[in-house]
PDB file of C-alpha atoms in Angstrom:
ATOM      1  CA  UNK A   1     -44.956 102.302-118.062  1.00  0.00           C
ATOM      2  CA  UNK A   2     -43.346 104.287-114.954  1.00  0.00           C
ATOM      3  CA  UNK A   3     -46.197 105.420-113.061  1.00  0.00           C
ATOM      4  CA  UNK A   4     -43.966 107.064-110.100  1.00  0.00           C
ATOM      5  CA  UNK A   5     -40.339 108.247-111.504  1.00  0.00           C
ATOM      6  CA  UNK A   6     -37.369 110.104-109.828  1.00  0.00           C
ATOM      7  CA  UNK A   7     -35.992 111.552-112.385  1.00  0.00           C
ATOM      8  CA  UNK A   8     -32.642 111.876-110.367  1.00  0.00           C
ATOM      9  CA  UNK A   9     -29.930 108.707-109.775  1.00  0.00           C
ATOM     10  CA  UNK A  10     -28.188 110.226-107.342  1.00  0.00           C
ATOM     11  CA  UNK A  11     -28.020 113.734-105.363  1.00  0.00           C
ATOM     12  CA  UNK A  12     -25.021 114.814-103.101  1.00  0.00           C
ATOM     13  CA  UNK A  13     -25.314 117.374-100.563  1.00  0.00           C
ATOM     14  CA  UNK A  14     -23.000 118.503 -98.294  1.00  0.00           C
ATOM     15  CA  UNK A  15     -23.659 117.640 -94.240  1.00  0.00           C
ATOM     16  CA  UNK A  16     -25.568 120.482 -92.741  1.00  0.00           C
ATOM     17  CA  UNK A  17     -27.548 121.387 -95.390  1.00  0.00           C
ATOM     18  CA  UNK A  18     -30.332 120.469 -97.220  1.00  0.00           C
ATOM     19  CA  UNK A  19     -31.209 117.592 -99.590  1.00  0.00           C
ATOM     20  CA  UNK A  20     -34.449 117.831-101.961  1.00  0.00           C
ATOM     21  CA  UNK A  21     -35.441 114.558-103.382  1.00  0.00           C
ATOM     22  CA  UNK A  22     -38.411 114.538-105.994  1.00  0.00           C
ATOM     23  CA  UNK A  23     -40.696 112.626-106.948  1.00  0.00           C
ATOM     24  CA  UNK A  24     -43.299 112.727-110.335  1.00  0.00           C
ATOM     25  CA  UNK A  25     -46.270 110.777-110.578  1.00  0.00           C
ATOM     26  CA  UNK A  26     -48.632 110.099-113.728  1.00  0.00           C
ATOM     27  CA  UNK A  27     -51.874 108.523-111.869  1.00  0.00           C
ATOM     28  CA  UNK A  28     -54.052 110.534-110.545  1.00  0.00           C
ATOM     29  CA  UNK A  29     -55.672 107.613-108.909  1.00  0.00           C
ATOM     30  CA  UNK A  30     -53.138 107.365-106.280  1.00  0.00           C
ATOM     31  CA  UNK A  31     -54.239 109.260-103.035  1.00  0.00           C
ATOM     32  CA  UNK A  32     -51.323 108.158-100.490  1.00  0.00           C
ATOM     33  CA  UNK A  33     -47.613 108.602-100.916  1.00  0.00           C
ATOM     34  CA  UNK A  34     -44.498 106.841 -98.953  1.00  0.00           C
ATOM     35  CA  UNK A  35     -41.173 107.726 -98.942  1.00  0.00           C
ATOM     36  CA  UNK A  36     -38.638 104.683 -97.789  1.00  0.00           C
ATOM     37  CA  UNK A  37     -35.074 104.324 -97.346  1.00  0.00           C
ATOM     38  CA  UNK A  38     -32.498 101.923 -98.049  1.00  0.00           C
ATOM     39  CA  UNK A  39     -28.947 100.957 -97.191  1.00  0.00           C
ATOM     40  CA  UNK A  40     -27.066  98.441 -98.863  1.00  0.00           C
ATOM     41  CA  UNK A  41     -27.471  94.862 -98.262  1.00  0.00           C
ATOM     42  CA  UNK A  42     -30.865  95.404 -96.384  1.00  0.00           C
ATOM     43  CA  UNK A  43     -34.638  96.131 -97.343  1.00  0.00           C
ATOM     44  CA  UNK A  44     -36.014  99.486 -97.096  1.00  0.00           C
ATOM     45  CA  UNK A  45     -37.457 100.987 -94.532  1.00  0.00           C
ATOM     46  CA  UNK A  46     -40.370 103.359 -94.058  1.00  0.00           C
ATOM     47  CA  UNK A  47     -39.194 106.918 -93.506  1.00  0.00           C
ATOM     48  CA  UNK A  48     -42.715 109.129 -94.228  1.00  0.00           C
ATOM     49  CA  UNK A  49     -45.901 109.022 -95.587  1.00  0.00           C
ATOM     50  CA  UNK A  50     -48.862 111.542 -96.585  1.00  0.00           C
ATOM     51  CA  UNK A  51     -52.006 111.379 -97.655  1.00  0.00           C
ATOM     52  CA  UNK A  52     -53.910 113.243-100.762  1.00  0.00           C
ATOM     53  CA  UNK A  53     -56.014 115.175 -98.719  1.00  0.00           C
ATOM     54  CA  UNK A  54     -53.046 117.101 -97.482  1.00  0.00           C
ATOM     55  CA  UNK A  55     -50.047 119.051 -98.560  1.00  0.00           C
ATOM     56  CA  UNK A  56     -47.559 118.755 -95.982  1.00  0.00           C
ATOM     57  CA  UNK A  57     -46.368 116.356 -93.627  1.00  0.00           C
ATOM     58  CA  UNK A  58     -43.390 116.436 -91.201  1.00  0.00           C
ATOM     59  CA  UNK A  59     -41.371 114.573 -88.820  1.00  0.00           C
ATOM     60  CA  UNK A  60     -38.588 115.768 -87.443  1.00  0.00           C
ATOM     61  CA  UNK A  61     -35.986 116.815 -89.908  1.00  0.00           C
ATOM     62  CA  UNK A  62     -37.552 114.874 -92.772  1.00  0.00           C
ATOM     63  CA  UNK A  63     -40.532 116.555 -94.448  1.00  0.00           C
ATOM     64  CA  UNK A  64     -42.663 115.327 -97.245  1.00  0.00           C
ATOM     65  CA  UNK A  65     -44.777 117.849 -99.594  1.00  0.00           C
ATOM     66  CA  UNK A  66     -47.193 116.985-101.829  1.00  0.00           C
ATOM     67  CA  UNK A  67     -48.063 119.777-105.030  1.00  0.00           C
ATOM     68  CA  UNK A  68     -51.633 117.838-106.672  1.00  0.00           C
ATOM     69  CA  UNK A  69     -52.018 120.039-109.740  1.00  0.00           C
ATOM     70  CA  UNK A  70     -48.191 119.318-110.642  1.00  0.00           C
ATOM     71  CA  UNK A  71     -48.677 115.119-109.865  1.00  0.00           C
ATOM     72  CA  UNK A  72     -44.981 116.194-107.855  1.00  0.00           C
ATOM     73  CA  UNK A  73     -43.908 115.097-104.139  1.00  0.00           C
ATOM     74  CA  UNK A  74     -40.583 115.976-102.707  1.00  0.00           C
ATOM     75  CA  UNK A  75     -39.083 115.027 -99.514  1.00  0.00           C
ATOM     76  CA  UNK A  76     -36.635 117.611 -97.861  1.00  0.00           C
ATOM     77  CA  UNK A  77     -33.938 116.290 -95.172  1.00  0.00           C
ATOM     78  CA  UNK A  78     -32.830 119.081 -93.134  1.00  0.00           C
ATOM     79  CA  UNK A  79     -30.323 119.457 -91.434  1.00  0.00           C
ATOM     80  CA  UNK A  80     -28.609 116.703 -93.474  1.00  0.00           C
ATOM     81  CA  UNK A  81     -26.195 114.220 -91.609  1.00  0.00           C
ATOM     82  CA  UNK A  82     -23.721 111.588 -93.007  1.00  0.00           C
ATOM     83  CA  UNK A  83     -25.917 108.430 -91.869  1.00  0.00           C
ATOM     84  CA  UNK A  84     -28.762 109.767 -94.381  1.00  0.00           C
ATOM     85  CA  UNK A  85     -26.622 108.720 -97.204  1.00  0.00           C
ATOM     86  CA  UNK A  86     -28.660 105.909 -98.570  1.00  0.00           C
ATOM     87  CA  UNK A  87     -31.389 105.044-101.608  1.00  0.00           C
ATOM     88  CA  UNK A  88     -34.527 106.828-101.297  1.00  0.00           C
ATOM     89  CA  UNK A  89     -37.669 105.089-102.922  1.00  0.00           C
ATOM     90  CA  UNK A  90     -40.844 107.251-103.430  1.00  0.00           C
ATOM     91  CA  UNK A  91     -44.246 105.242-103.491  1.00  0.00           C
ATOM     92  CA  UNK A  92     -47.807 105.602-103.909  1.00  0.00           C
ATOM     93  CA  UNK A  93     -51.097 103.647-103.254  1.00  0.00           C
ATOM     94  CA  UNK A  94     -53.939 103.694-105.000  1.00  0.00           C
ATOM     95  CA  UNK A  95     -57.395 104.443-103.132  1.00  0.00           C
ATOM     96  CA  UNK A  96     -58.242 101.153-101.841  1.00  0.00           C
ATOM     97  CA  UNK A  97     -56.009  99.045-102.411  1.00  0.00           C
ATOM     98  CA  UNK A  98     -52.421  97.701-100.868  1.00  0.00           C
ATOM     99  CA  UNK A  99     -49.720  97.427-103.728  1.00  0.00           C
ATOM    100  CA  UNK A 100     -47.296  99.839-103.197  1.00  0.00           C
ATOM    101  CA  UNK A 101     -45.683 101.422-106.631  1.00  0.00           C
ATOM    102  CA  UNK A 102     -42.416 102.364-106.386  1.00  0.00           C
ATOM    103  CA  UNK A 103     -39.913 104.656-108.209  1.00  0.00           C
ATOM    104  CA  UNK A 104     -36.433 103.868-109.239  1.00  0.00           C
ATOM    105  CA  UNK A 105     -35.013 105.391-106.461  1.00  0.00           C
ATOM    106  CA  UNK A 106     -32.403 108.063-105.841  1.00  0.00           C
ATOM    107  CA  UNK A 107     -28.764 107.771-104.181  1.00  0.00           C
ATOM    108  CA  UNK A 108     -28.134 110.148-101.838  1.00  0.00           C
ATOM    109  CA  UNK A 109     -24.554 111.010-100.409  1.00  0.00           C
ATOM    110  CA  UNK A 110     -23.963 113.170 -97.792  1.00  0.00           C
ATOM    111  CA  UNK A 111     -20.180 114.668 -97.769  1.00  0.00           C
ATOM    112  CA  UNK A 112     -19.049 115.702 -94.459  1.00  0.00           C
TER     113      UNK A 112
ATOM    114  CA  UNK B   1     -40.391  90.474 -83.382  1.00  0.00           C
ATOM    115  CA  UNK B   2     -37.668  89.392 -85.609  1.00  0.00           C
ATOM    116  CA  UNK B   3     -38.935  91.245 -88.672  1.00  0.00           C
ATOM    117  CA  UNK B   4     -39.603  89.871 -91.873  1.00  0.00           C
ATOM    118  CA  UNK B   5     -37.451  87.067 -92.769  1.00  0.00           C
ATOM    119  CA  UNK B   6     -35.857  85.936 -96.198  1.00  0.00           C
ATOM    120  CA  UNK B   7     -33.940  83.004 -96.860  1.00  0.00           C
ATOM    121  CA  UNK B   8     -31.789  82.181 -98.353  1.00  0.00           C
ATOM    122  CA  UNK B   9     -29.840  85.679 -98.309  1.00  0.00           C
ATOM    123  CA  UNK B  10     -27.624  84.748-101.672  1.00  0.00           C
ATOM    124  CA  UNK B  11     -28.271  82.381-104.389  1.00  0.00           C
ATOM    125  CA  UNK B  12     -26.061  81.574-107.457  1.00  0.00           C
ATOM    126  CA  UNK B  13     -27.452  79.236-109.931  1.00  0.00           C
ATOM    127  CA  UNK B  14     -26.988  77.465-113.327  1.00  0.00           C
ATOM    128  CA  UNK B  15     -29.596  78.323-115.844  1.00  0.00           C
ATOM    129  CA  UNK B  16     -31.869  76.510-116.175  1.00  0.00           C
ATOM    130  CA  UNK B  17     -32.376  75.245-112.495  1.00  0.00           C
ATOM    131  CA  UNK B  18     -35.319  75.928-110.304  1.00  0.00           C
ATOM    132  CA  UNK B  19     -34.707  78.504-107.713  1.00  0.00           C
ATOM    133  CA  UNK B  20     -37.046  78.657-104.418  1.00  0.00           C
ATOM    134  CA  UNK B  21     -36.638  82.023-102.083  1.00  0.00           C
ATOM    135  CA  UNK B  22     -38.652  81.650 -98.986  1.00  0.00           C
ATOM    136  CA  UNK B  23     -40.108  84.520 -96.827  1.00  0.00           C
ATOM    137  CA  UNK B  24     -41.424  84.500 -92.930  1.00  0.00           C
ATOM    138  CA  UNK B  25     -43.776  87.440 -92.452  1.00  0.00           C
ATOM    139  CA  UNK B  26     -43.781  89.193 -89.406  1.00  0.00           C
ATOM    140  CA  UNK B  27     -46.658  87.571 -87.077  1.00  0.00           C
ATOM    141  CA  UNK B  28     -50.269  89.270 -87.027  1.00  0.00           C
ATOM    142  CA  UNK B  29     -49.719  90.524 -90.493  1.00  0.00           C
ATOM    143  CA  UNK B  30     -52.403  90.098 -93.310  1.00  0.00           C
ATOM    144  CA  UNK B  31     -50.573  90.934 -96.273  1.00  0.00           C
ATOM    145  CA  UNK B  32     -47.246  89.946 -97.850  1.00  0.00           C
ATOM    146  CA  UNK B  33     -45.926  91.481-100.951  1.00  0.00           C
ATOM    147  CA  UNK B  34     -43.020  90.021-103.374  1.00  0.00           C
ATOM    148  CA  UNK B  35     -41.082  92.404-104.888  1.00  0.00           C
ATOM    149  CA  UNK B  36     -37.579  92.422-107.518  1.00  0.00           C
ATOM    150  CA  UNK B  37     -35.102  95.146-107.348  1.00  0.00           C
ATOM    151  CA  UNK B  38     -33.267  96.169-110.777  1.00  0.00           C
ATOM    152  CA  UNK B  39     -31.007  98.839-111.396  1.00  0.00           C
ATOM    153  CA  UNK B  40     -33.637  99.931-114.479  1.00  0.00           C
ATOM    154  CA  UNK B  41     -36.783  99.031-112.980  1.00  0.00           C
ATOM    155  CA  UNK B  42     -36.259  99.817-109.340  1.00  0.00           C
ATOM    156  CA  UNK B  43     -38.940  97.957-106.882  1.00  0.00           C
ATOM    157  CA  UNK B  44     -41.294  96.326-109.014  1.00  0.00           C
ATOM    158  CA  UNK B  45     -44.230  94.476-107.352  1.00  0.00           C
ATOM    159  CA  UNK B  46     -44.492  90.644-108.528  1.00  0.00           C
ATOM    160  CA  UNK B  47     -47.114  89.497-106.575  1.00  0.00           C
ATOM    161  CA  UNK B  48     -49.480  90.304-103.337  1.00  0.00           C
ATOM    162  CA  UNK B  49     -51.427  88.284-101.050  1.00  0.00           C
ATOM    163  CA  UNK B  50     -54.100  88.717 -98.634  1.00  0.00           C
ATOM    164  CA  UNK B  51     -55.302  86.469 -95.907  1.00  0.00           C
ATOM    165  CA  UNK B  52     -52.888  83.678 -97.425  1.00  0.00           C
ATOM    166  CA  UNK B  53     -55.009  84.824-100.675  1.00  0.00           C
ATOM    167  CA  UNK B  54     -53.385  85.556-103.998  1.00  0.00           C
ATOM    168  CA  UNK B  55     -54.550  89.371-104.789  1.00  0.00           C
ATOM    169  CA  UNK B  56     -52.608  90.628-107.758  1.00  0.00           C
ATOM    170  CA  UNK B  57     -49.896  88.670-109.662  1.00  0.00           C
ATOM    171  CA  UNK B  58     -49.869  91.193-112.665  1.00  0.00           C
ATOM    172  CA  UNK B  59     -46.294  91.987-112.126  1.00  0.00           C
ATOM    173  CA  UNK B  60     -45.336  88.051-112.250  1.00  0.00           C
ATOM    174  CA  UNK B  61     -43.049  88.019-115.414  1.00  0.00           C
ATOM    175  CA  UNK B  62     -44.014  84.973-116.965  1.00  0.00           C
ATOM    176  CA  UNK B  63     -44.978  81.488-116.332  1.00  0.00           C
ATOM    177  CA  UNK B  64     -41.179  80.724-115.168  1.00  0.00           C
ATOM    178  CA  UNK B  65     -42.253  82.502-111.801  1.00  0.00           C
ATOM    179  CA  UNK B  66     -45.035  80.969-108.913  1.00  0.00           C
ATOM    180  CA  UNK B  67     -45.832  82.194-105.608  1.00  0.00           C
ATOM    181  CA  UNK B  68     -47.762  80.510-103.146  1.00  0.00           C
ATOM    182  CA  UNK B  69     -48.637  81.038 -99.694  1.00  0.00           C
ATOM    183  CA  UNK B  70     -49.948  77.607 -97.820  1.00  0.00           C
ATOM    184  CA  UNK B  71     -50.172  79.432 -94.187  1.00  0.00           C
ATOM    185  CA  UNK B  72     -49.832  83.070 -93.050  1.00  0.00           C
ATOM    186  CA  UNK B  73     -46.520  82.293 -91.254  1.00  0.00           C
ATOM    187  CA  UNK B  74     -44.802  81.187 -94.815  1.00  0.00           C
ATOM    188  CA  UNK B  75     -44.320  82.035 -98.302  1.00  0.00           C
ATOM    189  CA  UNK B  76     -42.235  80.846-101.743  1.00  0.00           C
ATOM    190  CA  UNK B  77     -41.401  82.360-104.684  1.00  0.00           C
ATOM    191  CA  UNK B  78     -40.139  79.860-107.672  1.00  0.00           C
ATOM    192  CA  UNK B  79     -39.008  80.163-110.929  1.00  0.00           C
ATOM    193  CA  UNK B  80     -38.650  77.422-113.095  1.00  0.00           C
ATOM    194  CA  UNK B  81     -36.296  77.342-114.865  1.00  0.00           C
ATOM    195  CA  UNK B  82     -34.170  79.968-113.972  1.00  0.00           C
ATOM    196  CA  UNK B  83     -32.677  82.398-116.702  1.00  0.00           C
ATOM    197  CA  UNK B  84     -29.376  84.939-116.336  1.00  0.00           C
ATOM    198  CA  UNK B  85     -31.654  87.952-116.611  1.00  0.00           C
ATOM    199  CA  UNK B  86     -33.613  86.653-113.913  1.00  0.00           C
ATOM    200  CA  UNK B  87     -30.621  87.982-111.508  1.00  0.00           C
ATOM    201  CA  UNK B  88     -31.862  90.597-108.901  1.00  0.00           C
ATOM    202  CA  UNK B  89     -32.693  91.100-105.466  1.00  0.00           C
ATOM    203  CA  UNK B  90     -35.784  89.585-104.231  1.00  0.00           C
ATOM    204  CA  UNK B  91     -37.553  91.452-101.653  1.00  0.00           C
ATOM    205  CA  UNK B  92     -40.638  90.449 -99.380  1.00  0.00           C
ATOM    206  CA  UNK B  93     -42.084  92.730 -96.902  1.00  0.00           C
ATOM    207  CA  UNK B  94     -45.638  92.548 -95.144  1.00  0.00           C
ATOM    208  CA  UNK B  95     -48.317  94.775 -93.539  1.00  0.00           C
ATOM    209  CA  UNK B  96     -51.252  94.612 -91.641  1.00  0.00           C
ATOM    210  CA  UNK B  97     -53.043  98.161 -92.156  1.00  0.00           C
ATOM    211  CA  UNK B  98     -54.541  99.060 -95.552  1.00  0.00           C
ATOM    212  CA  UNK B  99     -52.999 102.167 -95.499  1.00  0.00           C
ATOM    213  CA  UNK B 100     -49.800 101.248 -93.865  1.00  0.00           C
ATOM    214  CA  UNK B 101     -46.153 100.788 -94.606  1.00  0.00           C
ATOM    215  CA  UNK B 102     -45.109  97.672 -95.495  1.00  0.00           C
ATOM    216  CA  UNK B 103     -42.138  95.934 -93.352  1.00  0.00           C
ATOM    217  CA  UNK B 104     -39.961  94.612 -95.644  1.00  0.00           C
ATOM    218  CA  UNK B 105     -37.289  91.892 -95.693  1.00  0.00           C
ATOM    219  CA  UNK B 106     -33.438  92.187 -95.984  1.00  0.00           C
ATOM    220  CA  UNK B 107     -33.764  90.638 -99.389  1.00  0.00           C
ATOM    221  CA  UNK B 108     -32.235  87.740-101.398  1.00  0.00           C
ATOM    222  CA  UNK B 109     -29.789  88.157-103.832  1.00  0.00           C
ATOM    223  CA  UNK B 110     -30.430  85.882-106.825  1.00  0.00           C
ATOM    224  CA  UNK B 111     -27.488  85.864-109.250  1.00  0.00           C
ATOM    225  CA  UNK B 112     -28.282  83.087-112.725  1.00  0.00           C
ATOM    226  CA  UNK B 113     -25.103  82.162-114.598  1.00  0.00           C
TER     227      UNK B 113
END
């Protein structure tokens, strides 16, 4: 039982523009979200977070949205630049608590 | 600080063996986490502790696979024996806020032949 998905192996995106990467969720229970990255051969790293309570979060050129009613998060990367390419794991905790659930991730290749 | 550190980075072993991955957590932090990376599953979470404390071990496969924690500068991850589809990476990471990120580890690749 998936309880965060990205529906989406891999995106491409030329540099310069913009790359969406979503996220679905199926517990409502969860109330914080985290978006990490990862490049080959090491662990991921934390990129973004946002809580519940709000809608939008940004930093920098990444942004993170959150859409409640829809259980949806995406994180937007904009302007997109070649050392974003990497896996992007979407996560979620649950009010509480510490385990972090993570999706399957989603390859994303930026072509210059 | 040096991060979170895994050892050892690969591992190839005959079925059947007993594998041990070790993890350092980075100093001051409460929690550490043991996760396994598959291409179908993504990051699935094995086992957490707390204060040296096992919390959850719901996502521990099966009896084959132990975790234990003896200090809060050093944790292992066995499985006994080891079976081919037990090949993945094996991530630990650790944290010290409730609602924090999680620092994680650069992983050790387990392959089972």
């Amino acid at each position: 039982d998936q309880q965060v998905k990205q529906n989406s192996p891999s995106l491409s995106v030329q540099e310069g523009r913009i790359s969406i990467l979503n996220c679905d969720y199926t517990n409502s229970m969860f109330d914080y979200f985290l978006w990490y990255k990862k490049y080959p051969a090491e662990g991921p790293t934390f990129l973004i977070s946002i809580s519940s309570i709000k809608d939008k979060n940004e930093d920098g050129r990444f942004t993170v949205f959150l859409n409640k009613s829809a259980k949806h998060l995406s994180l937007h990367i904009v302007p997109s630049q070649p050392g974003d390419s990497a896996v992007y794991f979407c996560a979620a905790l649950f009010q509480g608590a510490q385990k972090l659930v993570f999706g399957q991730g989603t390859r994303l290749t930026i072509n210059p | 600080d040096a991060g979170v550190i895994q050892s050892p980075r690969h591992e190839v072993t005959e079925m059947g063996q007993e594998v041990t991955l070790r993890c350092k957590p980075i100093s001051g932090h409460n929690s550490l986490f043991w996760y396994r990376q598959t291409m179908m599953r993504g990051l699935e979470l094995l086992i957490y502790f707390n204060n040296n404390v096992p919390i959850d071990d719901s996502g521990m496969p099966e009896d084959r696979f132990s975790a234990k924690m003896p200090n809060a500068s050093f944790s292992t991850l066995k499985i006994q024996p080891s079976e081919p589809r037990d090949s993945a990476v094996y991530f630990c990471a650790s944290s010290s806020r409730r609602r924090g990120e999680a620092f994680f580890g650069q992983g050790t690749r387990l392959t089972v032949v």
